[in-house]
Coordinates of C-alpha atoms in Angstrom, one line a residue:
M1 CA 0.0 0.0 0.0
P2 CA 1.4 3.5 -0.8
N3 CA 2.7 5.7 1.9
P4 CA -0.1 8.0 3.0
R5 CA 2.3 10.7 4.0
R6 CA 3.8 11.2 0.5
K7 CA 2.5 14.0 -1.7
Y8 CA 1.5 12.4 -5.0
R9 CA 1.8 14.5 -8.1
T10 CA 0.5 12.3 -10.9
K11 CA -3.2 11.6 -11.5
Q12 CA -2.6 7.8 -11.6
E13 CA -0.8 7.7 -8.3
R14 CA -3.5 9.8 -6.7
E15 CA -6.2 7.5 -8.0
R16 CA -4.4 4.4 -6.7
L17 CA -4.1 6.0 -3.3
M18 CA -7.7 7.0 -3.1
K19 CA -8.7 3.5 -4.1
A20 CA -6.7 2.1 -1.3
L21 CA -8.1 4.6 1.1
E22 CA -11.7 3.7 0.2
N23 CA -11.2 0.0 1.0
P24 CA -13.3 -0.8 4.0
V25 CA -11.3 -1.7 7.1
P26 CA -12.8 -3.3 10.2
P27 CA -13.0 -1.1 13.3
G28 CA -9.6 -1.3 15.0
G29 CA -7.9 -2.6 11.8
V30 CA -4.8 -1.2 10.3
G31 CA -4.8 0.8 7.1
P32 CA -6.0 4.2 6.0
R33 CA -9.4 4.9 4.4
V34 CA -11.5 8.0 3.7
V35 CA -14.3 8.4 6.2
R36 CA -17.7 9.2 4.6
I37 CA -20.0 11.5 6.5
P38 CA -23.3 13.3 5.7
R39 CA -23.3 16.0 3.0
G40 CA -22.5 19.4 4.3
V41 CA -20.1 18.3 7.0
M42 CA -16.3 18.5 6.5
G43 CA -14.7 15.1 6.0
L44 CA -11.7 13.5 7.8
D45 CA -8.9 11.7 6.1
P46 CA -6.9 9.5 8.6
A47 CA -4.1 9.2 6.0
D48 CA -3.2 12.8 6.8
F49 CA -1.8 11.6 10.2
R50 CA 1.0 9.2 11.3
C51 CA -1.4 7.9 14.0
A52 CA -3.8 6.7 11.3
R53 CA -5.0 3.8 13.4
L54 CA -6.0 6.1 16.3
A55 CA -7.6 8.5 13.8
M56 CA -9.6 5.6 12.3
E57 CA -10.8 4.4 15.7
L58 CA -12.1 7.8 16.6
A59 CA -13.5 8.4 13.1
D60 CA -15.5 5.2 13.2
E61 CA -17.3 6.4 16.4
W62 CA -17.7 9.9 14.9
V63 CA -19.4 8.7 11.7
E64 CA -21.7 6.4 13.7
Y65 CA -22.5 9.2 16.1
V66 CA -23.3 11.7 13.3
A67 CA -25.6 9.1 11.6
A68 CA -27.4 8.3 14.9
T69 CA -27.9 11.9 16.0
A70 CA -28.3 13.5 12.6
I71 CA -26.3 16.5 13.7
T72 CA -24.8 18.7 11.0
A73 CA -22.8 21.8 11.9
H74 CA -21.9 20.6 15.4
A75 CA -20.3 17.5 13.8
R76 CA -17.3 19.7 13.0
T77 CA -16.5 20.0 16.7
Y78 CA -15.6 16.3 16.7
H79 CA -13.6 16.7 13.5
M80 CA -11.6 19.4 15.2
A81 CA -11.1 17.4 18.3
I82 CA -9.8 14.3 16.4
S83 CA -7.6 16.5 14.2
R84 CA -6.1 18.3 17.1
L85 CA -5.4 15.1 19.0
C86 CA -3.8 13.4 16.1
E87 CA -1.6 16.4 15.3
Y88 CA -0.5 16.5 19.0
V89 CA 0.2 12.7 19.0
D90 CA 2.2 13.0 15.7
R91 CA 4.2 15.9 17.0
T92 CA 4.9 14.3 20.4
L93 CA 5.6 10.7 19.4
G94 CA 7.0 11.2 15.9
P95 CA 7.4 7.9 14.0
E96 CA 6.2 5.9 17.0
A97 CA 2.7 7.4 16.5
E98 CA 2.0 4.9 13.7
A99 CA 1.4 2.1 16.3
V100 CA -0.8 4.2 18.7
S101 CA -4.4 3.1 19.3
L102 CA -7.0 3.4 22.0
T103 CA -5.9 0.1 23.5
D104 CA -2.5 1.4 24.5
Q105 CA -2.1 1.9 28.3
G106 CA 0.5 4.5 27.8
L107 CA -1.8 6.8 26.0
F108 CA -3.4 8.1 29.2
E109 CA -0.8 10.7 30.1
L110 CA -0.7 11.8 26.5
L111 CA -4.5 12.5 26.4
V112 CA -4.2 14.4 29.7
D113 CA -1.4 16.5 28.4
W114 CA -3.3 17.1 25.2
E115 CA -6.4 18.3 27.0
L116 CA -4.4 20.6 29.2
S117 CA -2.6 22.1 26.2
L118 CA -5.8 23.0 24.3
P119 CA -6.3 26.5 25.9
E120 CA -2.9 27.6 24.6
S121 CA -4.3 28.2 21.1
Y122 CA -7.4 30.1 22.2
A123 CA -8.4 33.2 24.1
P124 CA -8.5 32.8 27.9
S125 CA -12.4 32.9 28.0
S126 CA -12.9 30.6 24.9
T127 CA -15.3 27.7 25.1
Y128 CA -13.7 25.7 22.3
P129 CA -11.1 23.8 24.5
S130 CA -13.7 22.4 26.8
V131 CA -16.1 21.6 24.0
M132 CA -13.4 19.7 22.0
A133 CA -12.2 17.8 25.1
A134 CA -15.8 16.9 25.9
G135 CA -16.4 15.7 22.3
L136 CA -13.4 13.5 22.3
R137 CA -14.4 12.0 25.7
L138 CA -17.8 11.2 24.2
L139 CA -16.2 9.3 21.3
V140 CA -14.0 7.3 23.7
V141 CA -16.9 6.5 26.0
R142 CA -19.0 5.4 22.9
R143 CA -16.3 3.1 21.8
D144 CA -15.8 1.7 25.3
D145 CA -19.5 0.9 25.5
H146 CA -19.3 -1.3 22.4
R147 CA -18.7 -4.9 23.4
D148 CA -16.6 -5.7 20.3
R149 CA -14.3 -2.7 20.5
A150 CA -11.5 -2.5 23.0
V151 CA -10.4 0.6 25.0
A152 CA -7.6 0.7 27.6
P153 CA -9.1 0.9 31.1
D154 CA -7.3 4.0 32.1
L155 CA -8.4 5.7 28.9
A156 CA -12.0 4.8 29.7
K157 CA -11.6 6.1 33.2
W158 CA -10.2 9.4 31.8
A159 CA -13.2 9.7 29.4
R160 CA -15.7 9.1 32.1
G161 CA -13.9 11.2 34.7
P162 CA -14.3 14.9 35.5
A163 CA -13.2 17.5 33.0
L164 CA -9.8 19.0 33.4
L165 CA -10.7 22.4 31.8
G166 CA -13.3 25.0 32.7
S167 CA -16.2 25.7 30.4
G168 CA -15.0 29.2 29.5
E169 CA -17.1 32.2 29.2
K170 CA -19.8 32.4 26.6
K171 CA -20.8 35.9 25.7
E172 CA -24.5 36.3 25.5
R173 CA -26.0 38.2 22.6
D174 CA -27.7 41.4 23.4
E175 CA -31.2 42.1 22.2
F176 CA -31.9 44.5 19.3
K177 CA -32.6 48.0 20.3
R178 CA -36.2 49.0 20.0
Q179 CA -35.5 51.3 17.0
E180 CA -33.6 48.4 15.3
K181 CA -36.5 46.0 16.0
R182 CA -39.1 48.4 14.6
A183 CA -36.9 48.9 11.5
L184 CA -36.6 45.1 11.2
V185 CA -40.4 44.6 11.3
R186 CA -41.0 47.5 8.9
A187 CA -38.5 46.1 6.4
A188 CA -39.9 42.6 6.7
W189 CA -43.4 43.8 5.8
Q190 CA -41.9 45.8 2.9
S191 CA -40.1 42.7 1.7
V192 CA -43.3 40.6 1.9
H193 CA -45.2 43.2 -0.1
A194 CA -42.4 43.4 -2.7
T195 CA -42.4 39.6 -3.0
R196 CA -46.1 39.5 -3.4
K197 CA -46.0 42.2 -6.1
R198 CA -43.2 40.4 -7.9
L199 CA -45.0 37.0 -8.0
D200 CA -48.3 38.5 -9.0
E201 CA -46.7 40.4 -11.8
G202 CA -44.8 37.3 -12.9
W203 CA -47.8 35.1 -13.1
A204 CA -49.9 37.8 -14.8
L205 CA -47.1 38.1 -17.4
A206 CA -47.0 34.3 -17.8
E207 CA -50.7 34.2 -18.6
R208 CA -50.1 36.5 -21.6
G209 CA -47.4 34.3 -23.0
Q210 CA -47.3 31.1 -25.1
H211 CA -45.0 28.2 -25.8
P212 CA -41.6 29.6 -26.8
D213 CA -41.6 27.4 -29.9
E214 CA -44.7 29.2 -31.0
G215 CA -43.6 32.5 -29.8
S216 CA -40.0 33.4 -29.0
W217 CA -37.2 32.0 -26.9
T218 CA -36.2 35.6 -26.1
S219 CA -39.7 36.7 -24.9
I220 CA -40.0 37.0 -21.2
A221 CA -43.7 36.3 -21.2
D222 CA -43.2 33.1 -23.3
L223 CA -40.4 31.8 -21.1
L224 CA -42.5 32.4 -18.0
W225 CA -45.5 30.7 -19.6
G226 CA -43.4 27.7 -20.4
L227 CA -41.9 27.4 -16.9
A228 CA -45.3 28.1 -15.2
H229 CA -47.1 25.4 -17.3
E230 CA -44.1 23.0 -17.0
Q231 CA -43.8 22.9 -20.8
I232 CA -40.1 23.8 -20.6
T233 CA -37.3 23.3 -18.1
P234 CA -34.3 25.5 -17.1
D235 CA -32.2 23.1 -19.1
D236 CA -34.2 24.0 -22.2
I237 CA -33.3 27.6 -21.5
R238 CA -29.7 26.6 -21.5
R239 CA -30.0 24.8 -24.8
R240 CA -32.6 26.8 -26.7
V241 CA -32.1 30.4 -25.7
P242 CA -29.7 32.2 -28.2
P243 CA -26.3 33.7 -27.0
L244 CA -26.3 36.9 -25.1
R245 CA -25.3 39.0 -28.0
E246 CA -28.6 38.1 -29.7
W247 CA -30.8 39.0 -26.7
P248 CA -33.1 42.0 -26.9
P249 CA -32.4 44.8 -24.4
D250 CA -35.5 44.0 -22.2
L251 CA -34.4 40.4 -21.8
A252 CA -30.8 41.4 -20.9
A253 CA -32.1 43.9 -18.4
F254 CA -34.4 41.3 -16.9
A255 CA -31.7 38.7 -16.5
V256 CA -29.3 41.2 -14.8
G257 CA -31.8 41.6 -11.9
T258 CA -29.9 42.9 -8.8
N259 CA -26.5 41.9 -10.3
R260 CA -24.4 44.6 -11.8
T261 CA -23.0 42.6 -14.7
L262 CA -24.2 39.9 -17.1
A263 CA -21.4 37.6 -18.3
P264 CA -22.0 35.6 -21.5
Q265 CA -21.0 32.3 -19.9
T266 CA -23.5 32.7 -17.0
A267 CA -26.2 34.7 -18.7
R268 CA -28.5 31.8 -19.4
L269 CA -28.2 30.6 -15.7
Q270 CA -29.0 34.1 -14.4
L271 CA -32.0 34.3 -16.8
A272 CA -33.3 30.9 -15.5
R273 CA -33.0 32.0 -11.9
Q274 CA -34.7 35.4 -12.6
L275 CA -37.5 33.6 -14.3
S276 CA -37.9 31.2 -11.4
A277 CA -37.9 34.1 -9.0
R278 CA -40.9 35.7 -10.9
L279 CA -42.9 32.6 -10.3
Y280 CA -41.8 31.2 -6.9
P281 CA -40.3 32.6 -3.7
H282 CA -36.6 32.1 -3.3
T283 CA -34.4 31.8 -0.3
F284 CA -33.9 35.6 0.1
D285 CA -37.7 36.2 0.4
L286 CA -38.4 34.0 3.5
H287 CA -36.1 35.9 5.9
A288 CA -39.0 38.5 6.2
F289 CA -41.5 35.8 7.2
R290 CA -39.1 34.5 9.9
V291 CA -38.7 38.0 11.3
L292 CA -42.4 38.6 11.4
L293 CA -43.3 35.2 12.9
M294 CA -40.6 35.6 15.6
D295 CA -41.9 39.1 16.4
A296 CA -45.6 38.0 16.4
T297 CA -45.1 34.8 18.5
G298 CA -42.0 35.4 20.5
Y299 CA -40.7 31.9 19.7
T300 CA -37.3 30.8 18.3
S301 CA -36.3 30.6 14.7
E302 CA -36.3 26.9 14.9
E303 CA -39.9 26.8 16.0
V304 CA -41.4 29.3 13.7
T305 CA -39.8 27.7 10.6
G306 CA -40.6 24.1 11.8
F307 CA -44.4 23.8 11.4
G308 CA -46.3 22.6 8.3
E309 CA -49.7 23.1 6.9
K310 CA -51.2 20.4 9.2
E311 CA -49.9 22.2 12.3
V312 CA -51.9 25.4 11.4
E313 CA -55.5 25.9 12.7
F314 CA -57.1 29.2 12.0
L315 CA -59.4 30.5 14.8
P316 CA -62.2 33.1 14.5
K317 CA -59.8 35.7 15.9
G318 CA -56.3 34.2 15.5
V319 CA -54.4 31.1 14.8
R320 CA -53.3 28.0 16.7
L321 CA -49.8 26.6 15.8
T322 CA -48.1 23.4 16.8
L323 CA -44.5 24.4 17.5
V324 CA -41.6 21.9 17.8
K325 CA -38.3 22.7 19.5
N326 CA -36.0 19.9 18.7
R327 CA -33.1 21.1 20.9
A328 CA -35.3 20.8 24.0
G329 CA -37.5 18.1 22.7
L330 CA -40.7 20.2 23.3
L331 CA -44.0 20.1 21.4
R332 CA -46.3 23.0 22.1
H333 CA -49.8 24.0 20.9
R334 CA -50.1 27.7 21.1
A335 CA -53.0 30.0 20.1
F336 CA -52.1 33.6 19.0
R337 CA -55.0 36.1 19.1
D338 CA -55.4 38.9 16.7
Q339 CA -54.9 42.4 18.0
T340 CA -57.4 45.2 17.7
A341 CA -56.2 47.7 15.2
P342 CA -55.6 51.2 16.7
A343 CA -58.1 53.9 15.7
D344 CA -55.4 56.1 14.2
R345 CA -54.2 53.4 11.8
P346 CA -55.9 52.4 8.5
E347 CA -57.7 49.1 8.4
P348 CA -56.1 46.3 6.3
K349 CA -57.4 46.0 2.8
S350 CA -59.0 42.6 2.1
E351 CA -58.7 41.3 -1.5
G352 CA -60.5 38.1 -0.9
D353 CA -61.2 35.4 1.7
D354 CA -57.8 33.7 1.1
Q355 CA -55.6 36.8 0.6
I356 CA -54.9 39.6 2.9
T357 CA -52.7 42.6 2.1
V358 CA -51.5 44.5 5.2
D359 CA -50.8 48.2 4.7
W360 CA -49.1 48.7 8.1
P361 CA -46.9 46.6 10.3
R362 CA -49.1 44.3 12.5
R363 CA -48.1 41.8 15.1
E364 CA -50.6 39.2 14.1
A365 CA -49.4 35.7 13.6
S366 CA -52.6 34.8 11.7
A367 CA -51.9 37.5 9.0
V368 CA -48.3 36.4 8.6
V369 CA -49.2 32.7 8.4
R370 CA -51.9 33.4 5.8
Q371 CA -49.4 35.3 3.7
L372 CA -46.9 32.5 4.0
L373 CA -49.4 29.8 3.1
D374 CA -50.5 31.6 0.0
M375 CA -47.0 32.6 -1.2
T376 CA -45.5 29.1 -0.8
A377 CA -48.6 27.1 -2.1
R378 CA -47.2 26.5 -5.5
V379 CA -43.8 25.4 -4.2
R380 CA -45.3 23.1 -1.7
A381 CA -47.4 21.5 -4.5
K382 CA -44.1 20.7 -6.3
A383 CA -42.5 19.4 -3.1
P384 CA -45.0 17.0 -1.7
G385 CA -42.4 15.3 0.4
V386 CA -41.7 18.4 2.5
T387 CA -44.6 18.5 5.0
G388 CA -42.9 19.6 8.1
T389 CA -42.4 23.3 7.3
L390 CA -44.1 26.1 5.4
F391 CA -40.6 27.6 4.6
V392 CA -40.1 26.1 1.1
V393 CA -38.4 27.8 -1.8
A394 CA -37.6 27.2 -5.5
A395 CA -34.1 27.5 -6.9
V396 CA -32.2 26.7 -10.1
R397 CA -28.9 24.9 -9.4
G398 CA -25.7 25.4 -11.3
D399 CA -26.5 22.5 -13.6
Y400 CA -29.8 24.0 -14.6
T401 CA -31.8 21.6 -12.4
P402 CA -34.9 23.0 -10.8
E403 CA -35.1 22.4 -7.1
F404 CA -38.2 22.7 -4.9
G405 CA -37.5 22.0 -1.2
E406 CA -37.0 23.2 2.3
W407 CA -35.6 26.6 3.0
K408 CA -31.9 26.5 3.9
P409 CA -30.2 29.9 3.9
V410 CA -26.6 29.9 2.8
S411 CA -23.9 32.5 3.2
R412 CA -24.8 34.7 0.2
N413 CA -28.4 34.6 1.2
S414 CA -27.9 34.9 4.9
F415 CA -29.8 37.1 7.4
S416 CA -26.9 39.6 7.3
S417 CA -27.2 39.8 3.5
W418 CA -31.0 40.4 3.8
L419 CA -30.3 43.2 6.3
D420 CA -28.0 44.9 3.8
A421 CA -30.4 44.5 0.9
M422 CA -33.2 46.0 3.0
G423 CA -31.1 48.8 4.2
V424 CA -31.5 48.0 7.9
E425 CA -28.7 49.3 10.1
I426 CA -27.9 46.9 13.0
K427 CA -25.1 47.5 15.5
G428 CA -23.4 44.4 16.9
D429 CA -23.9 40.8 16.0
R430 CA -26.2 40.3 13.0
H431 CA -27.9 37.2 14.4
I432 CA -31.6 36.4 14.2
G433 CA -31.5 35.1 17.8
R434 CA -31.2 38.7 19.0
L435 CA -34.8 39.2 17.8
R436 CA -36.0 36.5 20.1
K437 CA -34.3 38.2 23.0
S438 CA -36.0 41.5 22.1
V439 CA -39.4 39.9 22.3
K440 CA -38.5 38.2 25.6
V441 CA -37.5 41.6 26.9
E442 CA -40.8 43.1 25.9
K443 CA -42.6 40.3 27.6
A444 CA -40.6 40.9 30.8
I445 CA -41.5 44.6 30.6
V446 CA -45.2 43.8 30.2
T447 CA -45.2 41.3 33.1
E448 CA -43.4 43.9 35.2
G449 CA -40.3 41.8 35.5
R450 CA -41.9 38.6 36.8
I451 CA -39.7 35.8 35.6
S452 CA -42.4 33.2 36.2
D453 CA -44.5 34.9 33.6
A454 CA -41.8 35.9 31.2
A455 CA -40.3 32.4 31.1
D456 CA -43.4 30.8 29.7
D457 CA -41.7 28.7 27.1
H458 CA -38.6 27.6 29.0
T459 CA -37.4 27.3 32.6
E460 CA -36.8 30.3 34.9
E461 CA -33.1 29.3 35.0
A462 CA -32.9 29.6 31.2
F463 CA -34.5 33.0 31.3
A464 CA -32.2 34.3 34.1
G465 CA -29.1 32.9 32.3
H466 CA -29.9 33.9 28.7
Y467 CA -32.5 36.7 28.6
A468 CA -32.2 38.6 31.9
Q469 CA -28.7 39.9 31.0
G470 CA -29.9 42.2 28.1
T471 CA -29.2 45.9 28.1
T472 CA -32.8 46.8 28.3
L473 CA -33.5 44.6 31.3
R474 CA -30.4 45.9 33.1
I475 CA -31.5 49.5 32.5
L476 CA -35.0 48.7 33.7
S477 CA -33.7 46.9 36.7
G478 CA -31.5 49.8 37.6
R479 CA -34.5 52.2 37.1
T480 CA -36.6 49.9 39.3
I481 CA -34.0 49.9 42.0
A482 CA -33.5 53.6 41.8
T483 CA -37.2 54.2 41.8
A484 CA -37.7 52.0 44.9
Q485 CA -34.8 53.8 46.6
Q486 CA -36.2 57.2 45.7
H487 CA -39.6 56.1 46.9
W488 CA -38.4 55.1 50.3
F489 CA -36.1 58.1 50.5
D490 CA -39.0 60.5 49.7
K491 CA -41.1 58.6 52.2
A492 CA -38.4 59.1 54.8
L493 CA -38.2 62.8 54.0
D494 CA -41.9 63.3 53.8
R495 CA -42.9 61.0 56.5
V496 CA -45.3 62.5 58.9
D497 CA -44.5 60.4 61.9
G498 CA -43.1 63.3 63.8
P499 CA -44.7 66.5 65.2
T500 CA -45.3 69.8 63.5
V501 CA -43.3 72.4 65.3
V502 CA -44.5 76.0 65.3
A503 CA -41.7 78.2 66.5
G504 CA -41.6 81.8 67.5
P505 CA -41.7 84.0 70.6
G506 CA -44.9 85.0 72.3
D507 CA -48.4 83.9 71.4
I508 CA -49.3 82.2 68.2
D509 CA -51.7 83.9 65.9
Q510 CA -54.7 81.9 64.7
E511 CA -54.2 83.0 61.1
L512 CA -50.7 81.6 61.2
L513 CA -52.0 78.2 62.2
E514 CA -54.7 78.3 59.5
D515 CA -52.0 79.2 56.9
T516 CA -50.2 75.9 57.8
G517 CA -53.3 73.9 56.7
L518 CA -55.4 73.7 59.9
S519 CA -59.1 74.6 59.8
A520 CA -60.4 77.6 61.7
Q521 CA -61.9 75.3 64.4
E522 CA -58.7 73.2 64.8
A523 CA -56.6 76.4 65.1
E524 CA -59.0 77.8 67.7
D525 CA -58.9 74.6 69.7
L526 CA -55.1 74.4 69.6
I527 CA -54.7 78.0 70.9
G528 CA -57.4 77.5 73.5
G529 CA -55.7 74.4 74.9
Q530 CA -58.6 72.0 74.3
L531 CA -56.3 69.6 72.4
D532 CA -53.4 69.7 74.9
M533 CA -52.0 66.1 75.3
G534 CA -49.2 66.9 77.8
V535 CA -46.1 67.5 75.7
S536 CA -47.9 68.7 72.6
H537 CA -51.2 69.5 71.2
C538 CA -53.1 67.0 69.0
K539 CA -54.8 67.9 65.8
N540 CA -57.3 65.0 66.1
P541 CA -56.8 62.5 69.0
Y542 CA -59.4 60.2 67.4
E543 CA -57.3 59.6 64.2
S544 CA -54.2 58.3 65.9
P545 CA -51.8 56.2 63.9
F546 CA -51.3 54.1 67.1
S547 CA -54.9 53.2 67.7
R548 CA -58.0 52.1 65.7
A549 CA -59.8 54.8 63.7
G550 CA -62.5 56.5 65.9
E551 CA -60.9 55.5 69.2
L552 CA -59.1 57.9 71.5
C553 CA -55.3 57.8 71.3
A554 CA -54.0 55.3 73.9
V555 CA -50.3 56.2 73.8
A556 CA -50.4 60.0 74.5
P557 CA -48.3 61.7 75.7
L558 CA -45.5 59.0 75.5
R559 CA -45.6 58.8 71.6
C560 CA -46.6 62.3 70.8
L561 CA -43.2 63.1 69.5
E562 CA -43.5 60.3 66.9
C563 CA -47.1 61.2 65.9
R564 CA -48.1 63.1 62.7
N565 CA -51.1 64.7 64.5
A566 CA -48.9 66.4 67.1
W567 CA -48.4 70.1 67.0
I568 CA -45.8 71.6 69.3
L569 CA -46.3 75.3 70.2
P570 CA -43.9 77.6 72.1
S571 CA -46.0 77.1 75.3
N572 CA -45.1 73.3 75.3
L573 CA -41.4 74.0 75.9
P574 CA -41.5 73.4 79.7
Q575 CA -43.2 70.0 79.3
L576 CA -40.7 69.1 76.6
L577 CA -37.8 69.8 79.1
L578 CA -39.5 67.7 81.7
F579 CA -40.0 64.9 79.2
K580 CA -36.3 65.1 78.3
R581 CA -35.5 64.5 82.0
H582 CA -37.8 61.4 81.9
L583 CA -36.1 60.0 78.9
E584 CA -32.6 60.7 80.4
R585 CA -33.7 58.6 83.4
L586 CA -34.8 55.8 81.2
R587 CA -31.4 55.8 79.4
T588 CA -29.7 55.1 82.7
V589 CA -32.0 52.1 83.4
L590 CA -32.5 50.5 80.0
A591 CA -29.9 48.8 77.9
P592 CA -28.8 50.9 74.9
Q593 CA -30.4 48.5 72.5
A594 CA -33.7 48.5 74.4
F595 CA -33.7 52.2 74.7
E596 CA -33.0 52.7 71.0
R597 CA -35.8 50.3 70.1
L598 CA -38.4 51.8 72.4
W599 CA -37.5 55.5 72.6
G600 CA -34.9 56.2 69.9
Q601 CA -37.2 58.1 67.5
S602 CA -38.8 60.1 70.3
W603 CA -35.3 61.0 71.7
V604 CA -34.1 62.2 68.2
N605 CA -37.2 64.2 67.6
L606 CA -37.1 65.8 71.0
R607 CA -33.5 66.8 70.8
T608 CA -34.2 68.3 67.3
V609 CA -37.1 70.4 68.7
L610 CA -35.1 71.6 71.7
D611 CA -32.0 72.5 69.6
D612 CA -34.2 74.9 67.6
R613 CA -35.0 76.9 70.8
T614 CA -32.9 79.8 71.8
P615 CA -31.1 79.8 75.2
E616 CA -33.4 82.6 76.4
E617 CA -36.5 80.4 75.6
R618 CA -35.0 77.4 77.4
A619 CA -34.0 79.5 80.5
Q620 CA -37.5 81.0 80.7
A621 CA -39.0 77.5 80.5
L622 CA -36.8 76.3 83.3
R623 CA -37.9 79.2 85.5
H624 CA -41.5 78.1 84.9
I625 CA -40.6 74.6 86.0
E626 CA -38.8 75.8 89.2
A627 CA -41.7 78.0 90.1
G628 CA -44.0 75.0 89.9
Q629 CA -46.0 76.4 87.0
A630 CA -45.2 73.4 84.6
V631 CA -46.0 69.8 85.5
L632 CA -45.6 66.6 83.3
D633 CA -48.4 64.1 83.7
L634 CA -47.4 60.7 82.6
P635 CA -49.4 57.5 82.9
L636 CA -48.4 54.8 85.4
A637 CA -47.4 52.5 82.5
A638 CA -44.5 54.9 81.8
N639 CA -42.7 53.5 84.9
T640 CA -43.5 49.8 84.7
E641 CA -41.3 48.8 81.8
F642 CA -38.1 49.1 84.0
D643 CA -39.5 48.0 87.3
A644 CA -39.0 44.3 86.4

């Protein structure tokens, strides 16, 4: 067998090598071969490595795992892991790598060193090292579980043991800004209307045509008629349409489409694709429907593109959809109700029972689904095998073969390309998943931040981990916290759990009291002493915050300095000084914690009131006390709390 490491130059030598590589080799056998995997996934050639036997063993498990799980893009992770390991083994062991296999006991330390060396090629927060290590562990475990395939015990222990690397930090995508999201929805409706107009005009033009043999192979109407009635194929266009130099100007302009140039060697292919786009929706058109359905339902791209005609049930005022989320293994039946059109917006124009043209952006899933059903009806009729999705398109392949099948965006028809074509400016990552987060943020806002309500189609842990980190929710959370803090701060400043102090020398004028908000009767009673409670006057002793409404206050005068109904006049200064002496005695008896709990607020308020008095006012009040003209009457309960 030829040496797989040699670079063969001649075609014959290369063919001999490929034939040798394609010979099937039993699992664990010696000899290189090409591993075949599903279309769309990068292949692996064990002959590229010295440790071809080790590569084949892992590749066997990889191929079977891909076939069993039907994974596509993620299969490349296992390809990378196998390639990185084989490169490391070749570099470390040199020529000795040719005999290495998963049955070797000495491979344990090599695998450990390889796993620990993975982060060297990536950023510190990258998730790739842990993902590749986990993928290789899975392949080794799978091989160890097979009864006819041998794996060294220490390698199996390594594969089933704890990971040696951290998972890294995955940067969560932020949601679209509200302006960006509105622009997306507006552009999506514009795209839908443009597609509808293009298809209607294409079929109307086709009805005016005839068979190109009877008409002309350079007539747009005749070519559309032939394709629409299946009388010609794109390959007939390749064979029967004359060269570009013989085309009329209107046909050349038609074939150019959005392209800037029309090359002679590709002119017929461009013409065939432009004709198909006038009759059937193509890949580029369905991005708009995905945007509208994600916005209207709030579900993922996978779910809104994964239901077929049988999963649609129209209701009198909405639609019920059966949504499938393969990643989580969930099947949901969800009803989406139509919204009431605002009075300041025009009503949608109806052109028939089966066709609705919307003149302004609406968040109604039923309207979007009706449009999608109608627009893809002809494609679905030509692809009866595709029943699991409404997202079907028509295309003309490079070999002029017409293709009707499931919608699969490619790089040149990606979501980013659609954004550029529609002129939508997006900052940051151009990923459709950000739209899902925008809808989840709106739902969180509507539910006032209740995770249990916002996380209605996944777990609360998933919402907290993937959706609660968005910029909008962080701003709203900050505003909520600031609002709550401001609320309690304002309440603390505006709290009326302390007395109202009326300062000033001499007698208090009744008009002055009325200016502060008291009624004439209340002001008269305060001045007359009818509402004197001992250390203050009370605005209404029957509306005490410490007693039931309608009952006489039961805590006066002990809590008057904490009451919003208390009014302290200049004449109350002697009683306030006596009450201060009472509290000072309590401070000597009670523990500091007990005094602060029972009398702390009264003590603070009392000192504040007394500090506002001038020394002359306090001296005059003391003379009244010494002359026996001021007495503080306290209930017996005021002395019982410290007798025990």
